[in-house]
N, CA and C atoms as an extended XYZ file, in Angstrom:
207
Properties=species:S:1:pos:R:3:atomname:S:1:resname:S:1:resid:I:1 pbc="F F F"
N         0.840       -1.186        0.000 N   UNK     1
C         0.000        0.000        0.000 CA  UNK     1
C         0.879        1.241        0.000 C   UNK     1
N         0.167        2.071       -0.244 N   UNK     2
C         1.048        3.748       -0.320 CA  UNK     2
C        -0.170        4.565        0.413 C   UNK     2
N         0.230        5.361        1.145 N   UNK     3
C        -0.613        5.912        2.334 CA  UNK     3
C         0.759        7.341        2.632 C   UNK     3
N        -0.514        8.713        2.726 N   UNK     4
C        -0.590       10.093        2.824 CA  UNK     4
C        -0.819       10.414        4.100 C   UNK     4
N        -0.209       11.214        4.770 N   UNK     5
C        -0.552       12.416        5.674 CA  UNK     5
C        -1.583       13.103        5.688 C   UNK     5
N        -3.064       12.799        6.058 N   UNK     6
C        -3.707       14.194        5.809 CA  UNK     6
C        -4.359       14.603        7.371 C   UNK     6
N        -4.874       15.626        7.178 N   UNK     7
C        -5.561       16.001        8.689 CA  UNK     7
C        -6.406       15.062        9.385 C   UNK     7
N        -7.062       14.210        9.190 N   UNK     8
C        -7.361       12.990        9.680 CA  UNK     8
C        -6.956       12.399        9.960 C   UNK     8
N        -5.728       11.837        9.564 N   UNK     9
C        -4.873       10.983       10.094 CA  UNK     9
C        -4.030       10.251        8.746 C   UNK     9
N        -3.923        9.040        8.721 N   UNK    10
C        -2.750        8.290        7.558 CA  UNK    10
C        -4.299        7.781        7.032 C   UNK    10
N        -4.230        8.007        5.662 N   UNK    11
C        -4.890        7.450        4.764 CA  UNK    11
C        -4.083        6.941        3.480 C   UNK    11
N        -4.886        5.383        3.173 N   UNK    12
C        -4.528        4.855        2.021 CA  UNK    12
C        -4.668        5.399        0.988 C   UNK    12
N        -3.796        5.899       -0.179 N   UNK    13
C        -3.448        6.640       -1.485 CA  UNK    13
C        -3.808        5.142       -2.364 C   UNK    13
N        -3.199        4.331       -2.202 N   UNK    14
C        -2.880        2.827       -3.536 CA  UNK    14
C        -2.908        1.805       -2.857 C   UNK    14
N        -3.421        0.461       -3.360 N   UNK    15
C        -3.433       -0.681       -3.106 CA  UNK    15
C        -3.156       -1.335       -4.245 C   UNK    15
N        -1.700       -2.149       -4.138 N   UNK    16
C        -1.140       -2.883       -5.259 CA  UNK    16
C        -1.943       -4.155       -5.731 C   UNK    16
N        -2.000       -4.515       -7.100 N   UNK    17
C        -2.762       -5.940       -7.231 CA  UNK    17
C        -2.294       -6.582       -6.682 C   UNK    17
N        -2.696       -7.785       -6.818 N   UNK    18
C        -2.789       -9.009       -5.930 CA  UNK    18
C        -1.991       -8.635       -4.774 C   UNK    18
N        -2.377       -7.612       -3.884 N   UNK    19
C        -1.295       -7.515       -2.346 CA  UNK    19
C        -2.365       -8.169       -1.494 C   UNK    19
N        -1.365       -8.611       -0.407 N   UNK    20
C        -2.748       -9.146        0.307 CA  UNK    20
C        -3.800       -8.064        1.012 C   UNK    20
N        -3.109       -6.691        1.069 N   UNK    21
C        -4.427       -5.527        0.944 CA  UNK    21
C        -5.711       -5.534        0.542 C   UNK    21
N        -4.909       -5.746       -1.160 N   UNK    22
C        -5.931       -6.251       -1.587 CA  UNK    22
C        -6.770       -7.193       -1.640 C   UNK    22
N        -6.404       -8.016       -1.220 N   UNK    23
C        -7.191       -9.251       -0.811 CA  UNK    23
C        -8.039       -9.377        0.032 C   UNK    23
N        -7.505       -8.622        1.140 N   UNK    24
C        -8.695       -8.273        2.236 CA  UNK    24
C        -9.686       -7.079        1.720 C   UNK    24
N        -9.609       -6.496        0.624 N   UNK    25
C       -10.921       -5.516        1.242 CA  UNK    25
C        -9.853       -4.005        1.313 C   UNK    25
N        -8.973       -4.367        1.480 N   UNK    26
C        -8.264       -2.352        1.901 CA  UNK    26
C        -8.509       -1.377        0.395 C   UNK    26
N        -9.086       -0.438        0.615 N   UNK    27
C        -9.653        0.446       -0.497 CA  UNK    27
C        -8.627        1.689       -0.451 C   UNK    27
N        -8.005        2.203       -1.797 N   UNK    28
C        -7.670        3.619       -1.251 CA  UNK    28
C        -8.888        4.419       -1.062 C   UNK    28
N        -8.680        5.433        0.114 N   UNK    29
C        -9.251        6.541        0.966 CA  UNK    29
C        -9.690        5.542        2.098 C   UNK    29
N        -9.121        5.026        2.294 N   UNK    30
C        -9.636        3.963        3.981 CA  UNK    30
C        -8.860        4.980        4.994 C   UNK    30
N        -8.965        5.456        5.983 N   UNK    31
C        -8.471        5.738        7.253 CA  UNK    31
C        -7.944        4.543        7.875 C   UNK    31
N        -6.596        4.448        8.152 N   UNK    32
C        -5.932        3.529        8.896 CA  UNK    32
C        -6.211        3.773       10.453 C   UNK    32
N        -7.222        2.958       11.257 N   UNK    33
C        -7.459        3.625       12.787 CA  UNK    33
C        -6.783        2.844       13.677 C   UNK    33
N        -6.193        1.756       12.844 N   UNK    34
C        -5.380        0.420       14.275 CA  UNK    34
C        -4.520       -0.456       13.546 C   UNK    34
N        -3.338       -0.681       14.047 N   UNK    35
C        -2.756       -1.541       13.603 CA  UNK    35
C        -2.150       -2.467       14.758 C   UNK    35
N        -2.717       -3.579       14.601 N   UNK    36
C        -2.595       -5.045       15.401 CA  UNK    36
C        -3.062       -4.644       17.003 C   UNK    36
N        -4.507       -3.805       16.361 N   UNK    37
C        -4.870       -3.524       18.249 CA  UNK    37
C        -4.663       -1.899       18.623 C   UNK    37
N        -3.673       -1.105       18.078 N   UNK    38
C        -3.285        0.029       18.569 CA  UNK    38
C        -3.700        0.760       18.080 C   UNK    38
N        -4.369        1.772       18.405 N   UNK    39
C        -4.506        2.960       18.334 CA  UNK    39
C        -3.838        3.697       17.455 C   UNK    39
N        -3.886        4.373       16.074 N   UNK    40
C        -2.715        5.193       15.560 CA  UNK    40
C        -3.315        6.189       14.428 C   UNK    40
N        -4.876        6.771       14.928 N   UNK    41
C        -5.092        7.753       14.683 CA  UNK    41
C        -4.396        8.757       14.944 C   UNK    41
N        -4.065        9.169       15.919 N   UNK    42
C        -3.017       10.407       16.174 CA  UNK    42
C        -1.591       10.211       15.751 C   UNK    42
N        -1.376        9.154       15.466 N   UNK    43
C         0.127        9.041       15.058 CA  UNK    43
C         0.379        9.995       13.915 C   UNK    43
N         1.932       10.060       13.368 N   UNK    44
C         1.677       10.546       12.406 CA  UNK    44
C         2.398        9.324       11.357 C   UNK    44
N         2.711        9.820       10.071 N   UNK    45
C         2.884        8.644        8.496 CA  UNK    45
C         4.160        7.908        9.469 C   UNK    45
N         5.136        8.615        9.714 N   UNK    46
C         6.046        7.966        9.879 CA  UNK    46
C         6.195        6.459       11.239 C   UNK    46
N         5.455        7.118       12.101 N   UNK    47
C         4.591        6.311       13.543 CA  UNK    47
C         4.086        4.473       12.741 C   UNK    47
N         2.673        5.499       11.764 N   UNK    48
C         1.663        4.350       11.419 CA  UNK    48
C         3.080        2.914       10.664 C   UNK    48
N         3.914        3.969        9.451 N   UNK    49
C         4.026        3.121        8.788 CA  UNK    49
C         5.724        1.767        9.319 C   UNK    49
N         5.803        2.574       10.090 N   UNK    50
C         6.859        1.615       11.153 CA  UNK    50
C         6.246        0.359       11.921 C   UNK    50
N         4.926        0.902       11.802 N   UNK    51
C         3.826       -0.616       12.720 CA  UNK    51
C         3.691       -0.991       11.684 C   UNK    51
N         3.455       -0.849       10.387 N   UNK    52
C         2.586       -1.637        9.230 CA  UNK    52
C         3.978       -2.525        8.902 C   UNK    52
N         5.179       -1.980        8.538 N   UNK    53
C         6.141       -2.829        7.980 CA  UNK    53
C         7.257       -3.479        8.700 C   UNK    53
N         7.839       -4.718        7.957 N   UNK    54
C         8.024       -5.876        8.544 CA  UNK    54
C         8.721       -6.706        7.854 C   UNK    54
N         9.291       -7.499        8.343 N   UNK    55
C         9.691       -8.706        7.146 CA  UNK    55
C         9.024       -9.384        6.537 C   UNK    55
N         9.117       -9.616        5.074 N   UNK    56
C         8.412      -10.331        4.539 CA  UNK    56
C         7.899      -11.545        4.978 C   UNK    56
N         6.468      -11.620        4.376 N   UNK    57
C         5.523      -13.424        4.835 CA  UNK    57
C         5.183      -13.031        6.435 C   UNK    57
N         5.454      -11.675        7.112 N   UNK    58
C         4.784      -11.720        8.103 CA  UNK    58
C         3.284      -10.702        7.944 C   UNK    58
N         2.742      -10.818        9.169 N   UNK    59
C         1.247      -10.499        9.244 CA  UNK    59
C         1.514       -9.501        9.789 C   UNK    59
N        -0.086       -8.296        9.379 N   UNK    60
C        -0.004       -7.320       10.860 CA  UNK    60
C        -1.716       -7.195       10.115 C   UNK    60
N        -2.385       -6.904       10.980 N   UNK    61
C        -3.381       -6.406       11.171 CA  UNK    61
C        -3.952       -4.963       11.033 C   UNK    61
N        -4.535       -4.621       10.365 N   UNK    62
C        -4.733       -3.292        9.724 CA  UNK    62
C        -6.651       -3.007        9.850 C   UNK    62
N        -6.543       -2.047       10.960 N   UNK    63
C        -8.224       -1.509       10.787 CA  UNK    63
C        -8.638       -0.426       10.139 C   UNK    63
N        -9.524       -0.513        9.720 N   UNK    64
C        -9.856        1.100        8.781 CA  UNK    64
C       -11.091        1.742        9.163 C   UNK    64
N       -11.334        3.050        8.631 N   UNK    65
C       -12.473        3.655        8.727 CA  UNK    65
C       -12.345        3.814        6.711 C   UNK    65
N       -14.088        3.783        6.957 N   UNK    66
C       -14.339        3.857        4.794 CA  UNK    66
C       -14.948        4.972        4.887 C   UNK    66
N       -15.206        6.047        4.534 N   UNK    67
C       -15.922        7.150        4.317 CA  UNK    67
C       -17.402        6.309        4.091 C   UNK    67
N       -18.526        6.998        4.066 N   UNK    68
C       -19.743        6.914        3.818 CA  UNK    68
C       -20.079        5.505        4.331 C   UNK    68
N       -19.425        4.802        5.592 N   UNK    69
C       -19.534        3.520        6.073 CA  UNK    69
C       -19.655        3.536        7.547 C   UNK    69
């Protein structure tokens, strides 16, 4: 995924084909609100995207908010 700074918080910009993003459901303009449990609305890009990444073939858990949802 590729994910922006905006006043809301880290939102998804891109979701690559076949990522497993995509696989689950992650839309760009999703609000990222948790990753593996935490809290990281207030975080900022650099915060969120240090929880999201990882070594490859591992997992993390990613919650969102969808606009109009």
């Amino acid at each position: 995924i590729m994910v922006e700074q905006h006043n809301t918080g880290v939102v998804i910009t891109k979701v690559f084909d076949k990522s497993p993003a995509q696989v689950d459901g992650i839309l760009p303009g999703d609000l990222i609100i948790k990753v593996d449990g935490n809290d990281v609305r207030s975080g900022t890009i650099e915060q969120v995207v240090s929880k999201i990444k990882g070594p490859e073939n591992t997992s993390v858990e990613i919650s969102v908010l969808r606009e109009n949802q």
